[in-house]
Amino acid sequence: MTMFHFFNCAILTFGPHAVYYSATPLSEYDTLGTSIKAALVYLGTALVKLVCLATFLKVSENDSFDPYQELLKALIGFIDVAGLYFALTQLTHRNISQNHKYQAVGLGWAFADSVLHRLAPLWVGARGLEFTWDFILQGLEANANLVFSISLAALGSLMWLRKNKPKTLIPIIYACAGIVATMPSITSYLRKGLGWHFPKVVGFELFTSLVMAFISWQLFSACQRPSS
Amino acid sequence: MSSKNPRERQMLESIYSMIALVFILVTCVDLCDAATVVDVYRLIQYDISGVPFGSRFATLNHHAGSLHFAPGADLSRTVLVIPVRELNITFVKEYISQRKPLGGLLFLLPQMFNFGNREAATEGKYQIREKELMKTVLAELERLLIHANIPYPVYFAFEDDDIDAVLADVKRSDVSGQPATATTGGYKLVVSAPEPKKIVSPSITNIQGWLPGLKADGDPNQLPTIAIVASYDTFGTAPALSVGSDSNGSGVVALLELARLFSLLYSNPKTRGRYNLLFGLTSGGPYNYNGTHKWLRSFDQRQRESIDYAICLNSIGSWDNELWIHVSKPPENAFIKQIFEGFSTVAEELGFEVGLKHKKINISNPRVAWEHEQFSKLRVTAATLSELSAAPELLESTGGLSDSRHFINETAIVRSIKLVAESIARHIYGRQGKNIQIFADNTSLAVNSPYIRSWVDLLSKTPRVAPFLSKNDPFVTALKKELEDHTREVNVHHEVLDGMFTLYDSTKAKLNIYQVASVTFDLLLLLVLGSYLITLFTFLVITTRGLDDLISLFRRPPSRKVKTA
């Protein structure tokens, strides 16, 4: 029954992406091309990040939280943000409204992230006889990651694509974007520095993803009011 | 066309680098399969003249169960995990003799029998009584398992934290009435071992060392010889664990020490005796002393006739006050009388007793209980010195699981060596009955205890079942080198074990313990995920496209019909 378990975990990890694409108007406007381009940009960003990590980071013997290493990892994590900027602004998209552009980019980004980070462990591990909760938790983490990516793409599109923003909201937008961008460092601090177990970390991620999604939704609709 | 090619090449290159990247990322994945991997040792599988004994299978792939199973439960797909400490021998006897179907058996031995693990083996956690109890339990279990024909795999493992935790879990679920099968969760024990094959022409190796005596000038006659013989191989329930510290590790150590002492004496021509000394380390002991038989046949008639007498050493490591000399010639025989008197005088001086036991040889019976019987069959006077008072049965006292380092008494070995050395030396130098100690303590000829201890330690860590020792086995080479140090001429004879005994390989394996989830769990999970995705879908449709769109998803076909009409 292990292929069965693999199938279950796979639909938990990748199902929401497909559901998001088909449920929202994205499917009607055929934004698949944008998502694919965003996924490719993510691949490129991941390669650049790997090279930087290999060059600048040193391998630590124990699993403790080293602030300098984590700071370095966070700085390298901003390459993610740069990649997202590139995907949102520099690529040529078909004539789709800004509303759908950030969703498509966020979806493609999150899908590439899930495939790269979670498909291989799933294929190798979930098919074995041994049962662990890890793969189900990983799937939940992928869901949280989807929400994070879409929120980050929304905030990114607010920051770089929208010209007329209410002055008061600009610092909030940048603050939220900063929090979402440094989410990986926060989770690794929780895991290594505070010693939280995987289920607790995943719960925290899900909760914050919903909170950030709500905040970015409010910001987005607030910014949309002057133009409409 | 030419402009397309560089672009195509570029695309191909980027694709290759992408694939390379994917491979790199894949290799970063932590490959972890089973939660626990344990070394296990299989029960011996052998045939005597075609009659099968022991465990006939090696592959294992069943759920784990404990002794707390519900009575009447079907155990044909369960592996019973039994710690030897809680062993109920009648239960096992019942299961095996009634040939009840079982998926497999896994016995857990206390760490004190683990010779590979130095800290655990020397732990003084166990009191003497517990050790003795464990020894008797194990001996009984061994006797049962060796003589039974078991149609499922039987393995031995050592207790450690992982496996103890697994067993505790299994016990808990068994007690609560939920047996582990395919539909409920539990632990699965998997051993993937190849099909056990017969060992074709198993080789047994005899090593002999020759220490020549002082031949007087002008004496044409050949010097008489005294032989000291010990068999060094073992046979036990788990061949990978049969170290046989007492049977016959003690004999081997004694022989090596005697060789050392006499080589010291014989190194100086002034103290060289007028007897040759022949030291023989024979193999094939448990199989009716097959190796000794072949070794003696390799001598020619003259050499055999020159042997005055032979002393065979068998299990001299754990006695307190009494040793036995076993003979096959009647005790009234002059030679036997002389030998026995020599030995008992020395024993009296050393403070213990030596008894004489006579067992007639039955030529029609192929069973050879003592090594000296092989000598007696060729009319060479011989006797066996042993702590056992009765002749062991076939495949008994051959160094099984219960024969471990803990039950050996080094002083017993030292005293036995002193006994044999003094008796033989007095015979050689004609000093019988005189109160002279040749190998006295605190002299250069004293028995060397550290030497004995180091060899006993080595022997207690080396499993020595003969068919599994190859011709160039490092242990055999070590014995040969040691004899070369002490004697003048060393010969190694390789023989093939006689066809009556056939052994099968596959003695060690790795056991993987998987914690498996049941099918119902996955079905439930599928249900939960299905409902989650459907909820997500409806939520997204409602929030982004509106409730009407959701309803229209289900109503579209009828509206189309209306349109065409």
Coordinates of C-alpha atoms in Angstrom, one line a residue, chain B residues 2-529:
Chain B
S2 CA 23.2 27.4 -39.9
S3 CA 21.6 30.1 -37.8
K4 CA 19.2 27.6 -36.3
N5 CA 22.0 25.1 -35.3
P6 CA 23.8 27.4 -32.8
R7 CA 20.4 28.2 -31.2
E8 CA 19.4 24.6 -31.1
R9 CA 22.7 23.7 -29.6
Q10 CA 22.2 26.4 -27.0
M11 CA 18.8 25.1 -26.1
L12 CA 20.2 21.6 -25.8
E13 CA 23.0 22.8 -23.6
S14 CA 20.6 24.6 -21.3
I15 CA 18.4 21.5 -21.2
Y16 CA 21.4 19.4 -20.2
S17 CA 22.4 21.8 -17.5
M18 CA 18.9 21.8 -16.3
I19 CA 18.9 18.0 -16.1
A20 CA 22.2 18.1 -14.3
L21 CA 20.8 20.6 -11.8
V22 CA 17.9 18.3 -11.2
F23 CA 20.2 15.4 -10.6
I24 CA 22.3 17.5 -8.2
L25 CA 19.2 18.5 -6.3
V26 CA 18.0 14.9 -6.2
T27 CA 21.3 13.7 -4.7
C28 CA 20.8 16.2 -1.9
V29 CA 17.8 14.2 -0.8
D30 CA 18.4 12.1 2.4
L31 CA 17.8 8.5 1.5
C32 CA 16.4 6.8 4.5
D33 CA 14.6 3.5 4.3
A34 CA 14.1 1.4 7.4
A35 CA 13.8 2.8 10.9
T36 CA 15.9 0.0 12.4
V37 CA 18.5 -2.3 10.9
V38 CA 19.8 -5.1 13.1
D39 CA 22.4 -7.8 12.6
V40 CA 20.9 -11.2 12.8
Y41 CA 22.4 -14.6 12.8
R42 CA 20.6 -17.6 11.3
L43 CA 20.0 -21.0 12.9
I44 CA 22.2 -23.6 11.4
Q45 CA 20.9 -25.7 8.5
Y46 CA 22.5 -29.1 7.9
D47 CA 21.8 -32.6 6.7
I48 CA 23.0 -35.8 8.2
S49 CA 23.0 -38.5 5.4
G50 CA 20.2 -36.6 3.7
V51 CA 18.0 -36.1 6.8
P52 CA 17.3 -32.4 7.1
F53 CA 17.8 -30.5 10.4
G54 CA 17.7 -26.9 11.5
S55 CA 15.9 -24.0 9.9
R56 CA 15.4 -24.6 6.2
F57 CA 14.6 -21.0 5.1
A58 CA 16.4 -17.7 5.2
T59 CA 14.1 -15.0 3.7
L60 CA 11.7 -13.3 6.1
N61 CA 8.9 -10.9 5.3
H62 CA 6.2 -10.9 7.9
H63 CA 4.7 -8.9 10.7
A64 CA 6.2 -9.0 14.2
G65 CA 4.3 -10.6 17.0
S66 CA 5.1 -11.2 20.6
L67 CA 4.3 -14.0 23.1
H68 CA 1.2 -12.1 24.3
F69 CA -0.8 -13.1 21.2
A70 CA -4.4 -14.1 21.6
P71 CA -4.8 -17.9 22.0
G72 CA -5.9 -19.5 18.8
A73 CA -4.6 -16.7 16.6
D74 CA -3.2 -17.6 13.2
L75 CA 0.5 -17.1 13.4
S76 CA 1.5 -18.4 9.9
R77 CA 2.3 -14.9 8.8
T78 CA 3.8 -13.6 12.0
V79 CA 7.3 -13.6 13.3
L80 CA 7.4 -14.3 17.0
V81 CA 10.0 -12.1 18.7
I82 CA 11.1 -13.9 21.9
P83 CA 13.7 -12.6 24.3
V84 CA 15.6 -15.5 25.7
R85 CA 15.3 -14.0 29.2
E86 CA 11.6 -14.6 29.1
L87 CA 11.8 -17.9 27.3
N88 CA 9.2 -20.5 28.0
I89 CA 10.9 -23.6 26.7
T90 CA 7.8 -25.8 26.8
F91 CA 6.0 -23.4 24.5
V92 CA 8.8 -23.5 21.9
K93 CA 9.1 -27.2 22.3
E94 CA 5.4 -27.6 21.7
Y95 CA 5.4 -25.3 18.6
I96 CA 8.3 -27.1 17.0
S97 CA 7.4 -30.7 17.8
Q98 CA 3.8 -30.3 16.7
R99 CA 5.0 -28.5 13.6
K100 CA 2.5 -25.6 14.1
P101 CA 2.7 -23.1 11.3
L102 CA 4.7 -20.0 12.0
G103 CA 6.1 -17.2 9.9
G104 CA 9.4 -17.2 11.7
L105 CA 11.2 -17.0 15.0
L106 CA 13.5 -14.3 16.3
F107 CA 15.3 -14.9 19.6
L108 CA 16.8 -12.0 21.4
L109 CA 20.0 -12.8 23.3
P110 CA 21.3 -10.7 26.2
Q111 CA 24.2 -8.4 25.3
M112 CA 26.5 -10.4 27.5
F113 CA 26.9 -13.0 24.8
N114 CA 27.8 -10.4 22.2
F115 CA 31.5 -11.0 21.8
G116 CA 31.7 -8.3 19.1
N117 CA 30.7 -5.6 21.5
R118 CA 33.5 -5.1 24.1
E119 CA 31.7 -2.9 26.6
A120 CA 28.6 -4.9 26.8
A121 CA 30.4 -8.2 27.0
T122 CA 32.5 -7.2 30.0
E123 CA 29.6 -5.6 31.9
G124 CA 29.4 -7.0 35.4
K125 CA 25.6 -6.3 35.5
Y126 CA 24.8 -9.9 35.8
Q127 CA 25.2 -11.9 38.9
I128 CA 26.7 -15.4 38.8
R129 CA 23.3 -17.0 39.4
E130 CA 21.7 -15.2 36.5
K131 CA 24.5 -16.1 34.2
E132 CA 24.2 -19.8 35.2
L133 CA 20.5 -19.7 34.7
M134 CA 20.9 -18.1 31.3
K135 CA 23.5 -20.8 30.4
T136 CA 21.1 -23.6 31.2
V137 CA 18.2 -22.0 29.4
L138 CA 20.3 -21.4 26.3
A139 CA 21.8 -24.9 26.4
E140 CA 18.3 -26.4 26.5
L141 CA 17.1 -24.2 23.7
E142 CA 20.1 -25.1 21.6
R143 CA 19.6 -28.8 22.1
L144 CA 16.0 -28.4 21.0
L145 CA 16.7 -26.3 17.9
I146 CA 19.7 -28.3 16.6
H147 CA 17.8 -31.6 16.4
A148 CA 14.6 -30.3 15.0
N149 CA 13.6 -29.8 11.4
I150 CA 12.1 -26.3 11.2
P151 CA 10.3 -25.2 8.0
Y152 CA 10.6 -21.4 8.7
P153 CA 13.5 -19.1 9.3
V154 CA 14.9 -18.8 12.8
Y155 CA 17.2 -16.0 13.7
F156 CA 19.2 -14.8 16.7
A157 CA 19.8 -11.1 17.5
F158 CA 21.3 -9.2 20.4
E159 CA 19.0 -7.0 22.6
D160 CA 19.6 -3.3 22.1
D161 CA 17.5 -0.2 22.6
D162 CA 15.9 -0.1 19.1
I163 CA 14.7 -3.6 19.1
D164 CA 13.6 -3.4 22.7
A165 CA 11.5 -0.4 21.8
V166 CA 10.0 -2.3 18.9
L167 CA 9.2 -5.3 21.1
A168 CA 7.6 -3.2 23.7
D169 CA 5.4 -1.6 21.1
V170 CA 4.4 -5.0 19.6
K171 CA 3.6 -6.3 23.1
R172 CA 1.4 -3.3 23.8
S173 CA -0.6 -3.8 20.6
D174 CA -0.9 -7.5 21.1
V175 CA -2.2 -7.1 24.7
S176 CA -4.8 -4.6 23.5
G177 CA -6.0 -7.3 21.2
Q178 CA -5.0 -5.9 17.8
P179 CA -2.8 -8.3 16.0
A180 CA -0.6 -6.9 13.4
T181 CA -1.8 -7.9 9.9
A182 CA -2.0 -6.3 6.6
T183 CA -5.1 -4.3 7.4
T184 CA -4.0 -2.9 10.7
G185 CA -0.7 -1.2 11.4
G186 CA 2.4 -2.6 13.2
Y187 CA 5.9 -3.6 12.4
K188 CA 7.2 -5.6 9.5
L189 CA 10.4 -7.6 9.8
V190 CA 12.2 -8.1 6.5
V191 CA 15.3 -10.1 5.9
S192 CA 16.3 -10.4 2.2
A193 CA 18.8 -13.2 2.1
P194 CA 19.7 -15.4 -0.8
E195 CA 18.4 -19.0 -0.9
P196 CA 20.7 -21.1 1.3
K197 CA 22.9 -23.3 -0.7
K198 CA 24.8 -26.4 0.2
I199 CA 28.5 -25.9 0.9
V200 CA 30.2 -28.1 -1.7
S201 CA 33.3 -29.9 -0.5
P202 CA 33.8 -28.2 2.8
S203 CA 37.4 -28.1 3.7
I204 CA 38.9 -29.0 7.0
T205 CA 42.4 -28.1 7.8
N206 CA 44.7 -30.0 10.2
I207 CA 47.8 -28.3 11.5
Q208 CA 50.7 -30.3 13.0
G209 CA 53.8 -29.2 14.6
W210 CA 56.8 -31.4 15.1
L211 CA 59.4 -30.9 17.8
P212 CA 62.2 -33.4 17.4
G213 CA 64.0 -35.0 20.3
L214 CA 67.7 -35.6 20.9
K215 CA 69.0 -38.5 18.9
A216 CA 72.1 -40.1 20.4
D217 CA 75.0 -40.5 18.0
G218 CA 75.1 -43.9 16.4
D219 CA 71.5 -44.8 17.3
P220 CA 69.8 -46.1 14.2
N221 CA 66.4 -46.5 15.9
Q222 CA 63.7 -43.9 15.5
L223 CA 62.9 -41.9 18.7
P224 CA 59.5 -42.5 20.2
T225 CA 56.9 -39.8 19.9
I226 CA 54.4 -38.3 22.3
A227 CA 51.5 -36.6 20.7
I228 CA 49.3 -33.8 22.1
V229 CA 46.2 -33.2 20.1
A230 CA 43.2 -30.8 20.3
S231 CA 40.4 -30.0 17.9
Y232 CA 39.9 -26.4 17.2
D233 CA 36.6 -26.1 15.3
T234 CA 33.1 -25.7 16.7
F235 CA 29.5 -26.4 15.9
G236 CA 26.6 -24.5 17.3
T237 CA 23.0 -23.3 16.9
A238 CA 24.1 -20.1 15.2
P239 CA 27.3 -20.8 13.3
A240 CA 28.2 -17.1 13.1
L241 CA 28.2 -17.0 16.9
S242 CA 29.8 -20.4 17.7
V243 CA 32.9 -19.3 19.5
G244 CA 33.2 -22.3 21.7
S245 CA 35.4 -20.8 24.5
D246 CA 35.4 -24.0 26.5
S247 CA 34.7 -26.6 23.8
N248 CA 37.4 -26.5 22.5
G249 CA 39.0 -23.1 22.9
S250 CA 40.5 -24.2 26.2
G251 CA 42.1 -27.2 24.6
V252 CA 43.6 -25.1 21.8
V253 CA 45.1 -22.6 24.3
A254 CA 46.5 -25.4 26.4
L255 CA 48.1 -27.0 23.4
L256 CA 49.7 -23.8 22.3
E257 CA 51.1 -23.1 25.8
L258 CA 52.4 -26.7 26.1
A259 CA 54.1 -26.2 22.7
R260 CA 55.7 -23.0 24.0
L261 CA 56.9 -24.6 27.2
F262 CA 58.4 -27.7 25.6
S263 CA 60.0 -25.6 22.9
L264 CA 61.8 -23.7 25.6
L265 CA 63.0 -27.0 27.1
Y266 CA 64.0 -28.4 23.8
S267 CA 65.8 -25.3 22.5
N268 CA 68.8 -26.3 24.6
P269 CA 70.4 -29.6 23.5
K270 CA 71.3 -30.3 27.1
T271 CA 67.7 -30.3 28.1
R272 CA 66.3 -31.9 25.0
G273 CA 64.5 -35.1 25.8
R274 CA 64.8 -38.4 23.9
Y275 CA 61.2 -38.2 22.7
N276 CA 59.8 -36.4 19.7
L277 CA 56.8 -34.2 20.4
L278 CA 54.0 -34.0 17.9
F279 CA 51.4 -31.2 18.4
G280 CA 48.2 -31.6 16.4
L281 CA 45.4 -29.0 15.9
T282 CA 42.7 -30.9 14.2
S283 CA 39.5 -29.9 12.6
G284 CA 36.2 -31.7 12.1
G285 CA 35.8 -32.4 15.8
P286 CA 32.0 -32.3 16.0
Y287 CA 31.6 -34.5 13.0
N288 CA 32.9 -37.7 14.7
Y289 CA 36.5 -36.4 14.7
N290 CA 36.7 -36.8 10.9
G291 CA 39.7 -34.6 10.7
T292 CA 41.7 -36.6 13.2
H293 CA 40.8 -39.8 11.3
K294 CA 42.1 -38.4 8.0
W295 CA 45.2 -36.9 9.7
L296 CA 46.2 -40.2 11.2
R297 CA 45.6 -42.0 7.9
S298 CA 48.1 -39.6 6.3
F299 CA 50.9 -41.0 8.5
D300 CA 52.7 -44.1 7.3
Q301 CA 52.8 -47.2 9.4
R302 CA 56.3 -46.6 10.9
Q303 CA 55.4 -43.1 12.1
R304 CA 52.2 -44.3 13.7
E305 CA 54.0 -47.2 15.5
S306 CA 56.5 -44.8 16.9
I307 CA 53.8 -42.9 18.8
D308 CA 54.2 -44.0 22.4
Y309 CA 50.9 -42.4 23.4
A310 CA 48.7 -39.4 22.6
I311 CA 46.9 -37.1 24.9
C312 CA 43.8 -35.4 23.5
L313 CA 42.6 -32.2 25.2
N314 CA 38.8 -31.5 25.2
S315 CA 37.1 -28.9 27.3
I316 CA 39.4 -28.2 30.2
G317 CA 38.4 -24.6 30.9
S318 CA 35.6 -24.7 33.5
W319 CA 36.2 -27.3 36.2
D320 CA 36.8 -27.0 39.9
N321 CA 38.2 -30.0 41.5
E322 CA 38.1 -33.0 39.2
L323 CA 39.4 -33.9 35.8
W324 CA 38.8 -37.1 33.9
I325 CA 41.0 -39.2 31.7
H326 CA 38.9 -41.2 29.2
V327 CA 40.5 -44.3 27.6
S328 CA 39.3 -47.0 25.3
K329 CA 41.8 -49.7 26.3
P330 CA 41.0 -51.5 29.5
P331 CA 42.4 -49.9 32.6
E332 CA 44.4 -53.0 33.5
N333 CA 46.6 -52.4 30.4
A334 CA 50.1 -51.7 31.5
F335 CA 50.5 -48.6 29.4
I336 CA 47.2 -47.1 30.6
K337 CA 48.2 -47.8 34.2
Q338 CA 51.5 -46.1 33.8
I339 CA 50.0 -43.0 32.2
F340 CA 47.2 -42.8 34.7
E341 CA 49.6 -43.1 37.7
G342 CA 51.8 -40.4 36.3
F343 CA 48.9 -38.1 35.9
S344 CA 47.3 -38.8 39.3
T345 CA 50.6 -38.2 41.2
V346 CA 51.0 -34.8 39.6
A347 CA 47.3 -34.0 40.2
E348 CA 47.7 -34.9 43.9
E349 CA 50.7 -32.6 44.2
L350 CA 48.7 -29.8 42.5
G351 CA 45.8 -30.3 44.8
F352 CA 43.0 -31.9 42.7
E353 CA 41.8 -35.3 41.6
V354 CA 42.0 -37.1 38.3
G355 CA 39.6 -40.0 37.6
L356 CA 39.8 -42.7 35.0
K357 CA 36.8 -43.6 32.7
H358 CA 36.8 -46.5 30.3
K359 CA 34.5 -46.6 27.3
K360 CA 34.7 -49.5 24.9
I361 CA 34.8 -48.8 21.2
N362 CA 32.0 -50.2 19.1
I363 CA 33.5 -50.6 15.6
S364 CA 30.1 -51.0 14.0
N365 CA 28.9 -47.7 15.4
P366 CA 30.0 -44.7 13.3
R367 CA 29.7 -42.4 16.4
V368 CA 33.1 -41.4 17.7
A369 CA 32.6 -39.7 21.0
W370 CA 36.2 -38.9 22.0
E371 CA 39.2 -38.0 19.9
H372 CA 41.3 -40.8 21.4
E373 CA 39.0 -43.4 19.9
Q374 CA 40.4 -42.5 16.4
F375 CA 43.8 -43.2 17.7
S376 CA 42.7 -46.5 19.3
K377 CA 41.1 -47.7 16.1
L378 CA 44.6 -47.6 14.6
R379 CA 46.1 -49.3 17.7
V380 CA 47.8 -46.2 19.1
T381 CA 47.6 -45.8 22.8
A382 CA 45.6 -42.6 23.5
A383 CA 43.6 -40.9 26.2
T384 CA 41.4 -37.8 26.4
L385 CA 41.7 -35.3 29.3
S386 CA 38.5 -33.6 29.9
E387 CA 36.3 -32.0 32.5
L388 CA 33.3 -33.9 31.1
S389 CA 32.6 -37.1 33.0
A390 CA 30.4 -38.7 30.3
A391 CA 30.8 -38.9 26.6
P392 CA 28.9 -36.2 24.8
E393 CA 26.2 -37.1 22.3
L394 CA 26.5 -36.2 18.6
L395 CA 26.7 -32.4 18.2
E396 CA 26.7 -31.8 22.0
S397 CA 29.3 -29.8 23.9
T398 CA 30.7 -28.6 20.6
G399 CA 30.8 -24.9 21.4
G400 CA 27.4 -23.5 21.0
L401 CA 25.8 -20.3 22.1
S402 CA 25.9 -21.0 25.8
D403 CA 29.7 -21.6 25.6
S404 CA 30.9 -18.0 26.0
R405 CA 33.9 -16.3 27.6
H406 CA 32.1 -15.6 30.8
F407 CA 32.0 -19.3 31.8
I408 CA 35.7 -20.0 31.5
N409 CA 38.0 -20.2 34.5
E410 CA 41.6 -19.3 33.5
T411 CA 43.0 -20.9 36.6
A412 CA 41.4 -24.2 35.5
I413 CA 43.3 -24.0 32.2
V414 CA 46.5 -23.1 34.0
R415 CA 46.2 -26.1 36.3
S416 CA 45.4 -28.4 33.4
I417 CA 48.5 -27.2 31.5
K418 CA 50.6 -27.8 34.6
L419 CA 49.2 -31.3 34.9
V420 CA 49.9 -32.3 31.4
A421 CA 53.2 -30.6 31.2
E422 CA 54.6 -32.1 34.4
S423 CA 53.3 -35.6 33.6
I424 CA 54.7 -35.7 30.1
A425 CA 58.0 -34.1 31.2
R426 CA 58.4 -36.7 34.0
H427 CA 57.8 -39.5 31.5
I428 CA 60.3 -38.0 29.0
Y429 CA 63.1 -37.4 31.5
G430 CA 62.3 -40.6 33.6
R431 CA 61.4 -38.8 36.8
Q432 CA 58.2 -40.5 37.5
G433 CA 57.2 -40.6 41.1
K434 CA 59.9 -38.1 42.1
N435 CA 58.9 -34.9 43.7
I436 CA 60.4 -32.4 41.2
Q437 CA 58.6 -29.5 39.7
I438 CA 59.9 -28.8 36.3
F439 CA 57.4 -26.1 35.4
A440 CA 57.4 -24.3 38.8
D441 CA 55.9 -20.9 39.2
N442 CA 58.2 -17.8 39.1
T443 CA 60.7 -19.6 36.9
S444 CA 61.5 -19.2 33.3
L445 CA 59.4 -22.3 32.6
A446 CA 56.3 -21.1 34.5
V447 CA 53.0 -21.2 32.8
N448 CA 52.3 -17.8 31.2
S449 CA 48.9 -16.5 32.3
P450 CA 48.8 -13.4 30.1
Y451 CA 49.5 -15.6 27.1
I452 CA 46.7 -17.9 28.0
R453 CA 44.4 -15.0 28.6
S454 CA 45.1 -13.3 25.2
W455 CA 44.5 -16.5 23.3
V456 CA 41.3 -17.3 25.2
D457 CA 40.1 -13.8 24.4
L458 CA 40.9 -14.3 20.7
L459 CA 39.3 -17.7 20.6
S460 CA 36.2 -16.3 22.3
K461 CA 35.7 -13.8 19.5
T462 CA 36.3 -16.1 16.5
P463 CA 33.5 -18.3 15.3
R464 CA 35.0 -21.5 14.0
V465 CA 32.6 -23.8 12.3
A466 CA 34.8 -25.7 10.0
P467 CA 32.9 -25.6 6.7
F468 CA 32.8 -21.9 6.9
L469 CA 36.5 -21.6 7.4
S470 CA 38.2 -21.3 4.0
K471 CA 41.6 -22.7 3.3
N472 CA 43.3 -19.4 3.8
D473 CA 41.2 -18.3 6.7
P474 CA 43.2 -15.8 8.8
F475 CA 42.6 -17.7 12.0
V476 CA 44.0 -20.9 10.6
T477 CA 47.0 -19.0 9.4
A478 CA 47.4 -17.5 12.8
L479 CA 47.4 -20.9 14.5
K480 CA 49.9 -22.1 11.9
K481 CA 52.2 -19.1 12.6
E482 CA 52.0 -19.7 16.3
L483 CA 53.0 -23.3 16.0
E484 CA 55.8 -22.3 13.7
D485 CA 57.1 -20.1 16.5
H486 CA 57.3 -23.0 18.9
T487 CA 58.0 -26.0 16.8
R488 CA 60.6 -27.0 14.3
E489 CA 58.4 -28.2 11.4
V490 CA 54.8 -27.3 10.7
N491 CA 52.6 -29.0 8.1
V492 CA 49.2 -28.1 7.1
H493 CA 46.9 -30.7 5.6
H494 CA 43.7 -29.7 3.8
E495 CA 41.0 -32.3 3.6
V496 CA 37.4 -32.5 2.6
L497 CA 34.7 -33.2 5.2
D498 CA 33.1 -36.6 4.7
G499 CA 29.8 -36.7 2.9
M500 CA 27.6 -37.7 5.9
F501 CA 27.4 -34.0 7.0
T502 CA 26.2 -31.3 4.7
L503 CA 26.0 -27.7 5.8
Y504 CA 24.2 -24.8 4.2
D505 CA 25.5 -21.3 3.9
S506 CA 23.8 -17.9 4.7
T507 CA 24.6 -17.5 8.3
K508 CA 24.5 -13.8 8.8
A509 CA 22.0 -11.2 7.5
K510 CA 20.6 -7.8 8.2
L511 CA 17.1 -7.5 9.5
N512 CA 15.1 -4.4 8.5
I513 CA 12.3 -3.4 10.8
Y514 CA 9.7 -1.2 9.2
Q515 CA 6.8 0.5 10.9
V516 CA 3.9 0.2 8.5
A517 CA 0.6 1.9 8.3
S518 CA -2.5 0.1 7.6
V519 CA -4.6 0.3 4.4
T520 CA -7.5 1.8 6.2
F521 CA -5.3 4.7 7.3
D522 CA -4.5 5.5 3.7
L523 CA -8.1 5.1 2.6
L524 CA -9.1 7.6 5.3
L525 CA -6.4 9.9 4.2
L526 CA -7.6 9.7 0.7
L527 CA -11.1 10.6 1.8
V528 CA -9.9 13.6 3.9
L529 CA -7.7 14.9 1.0

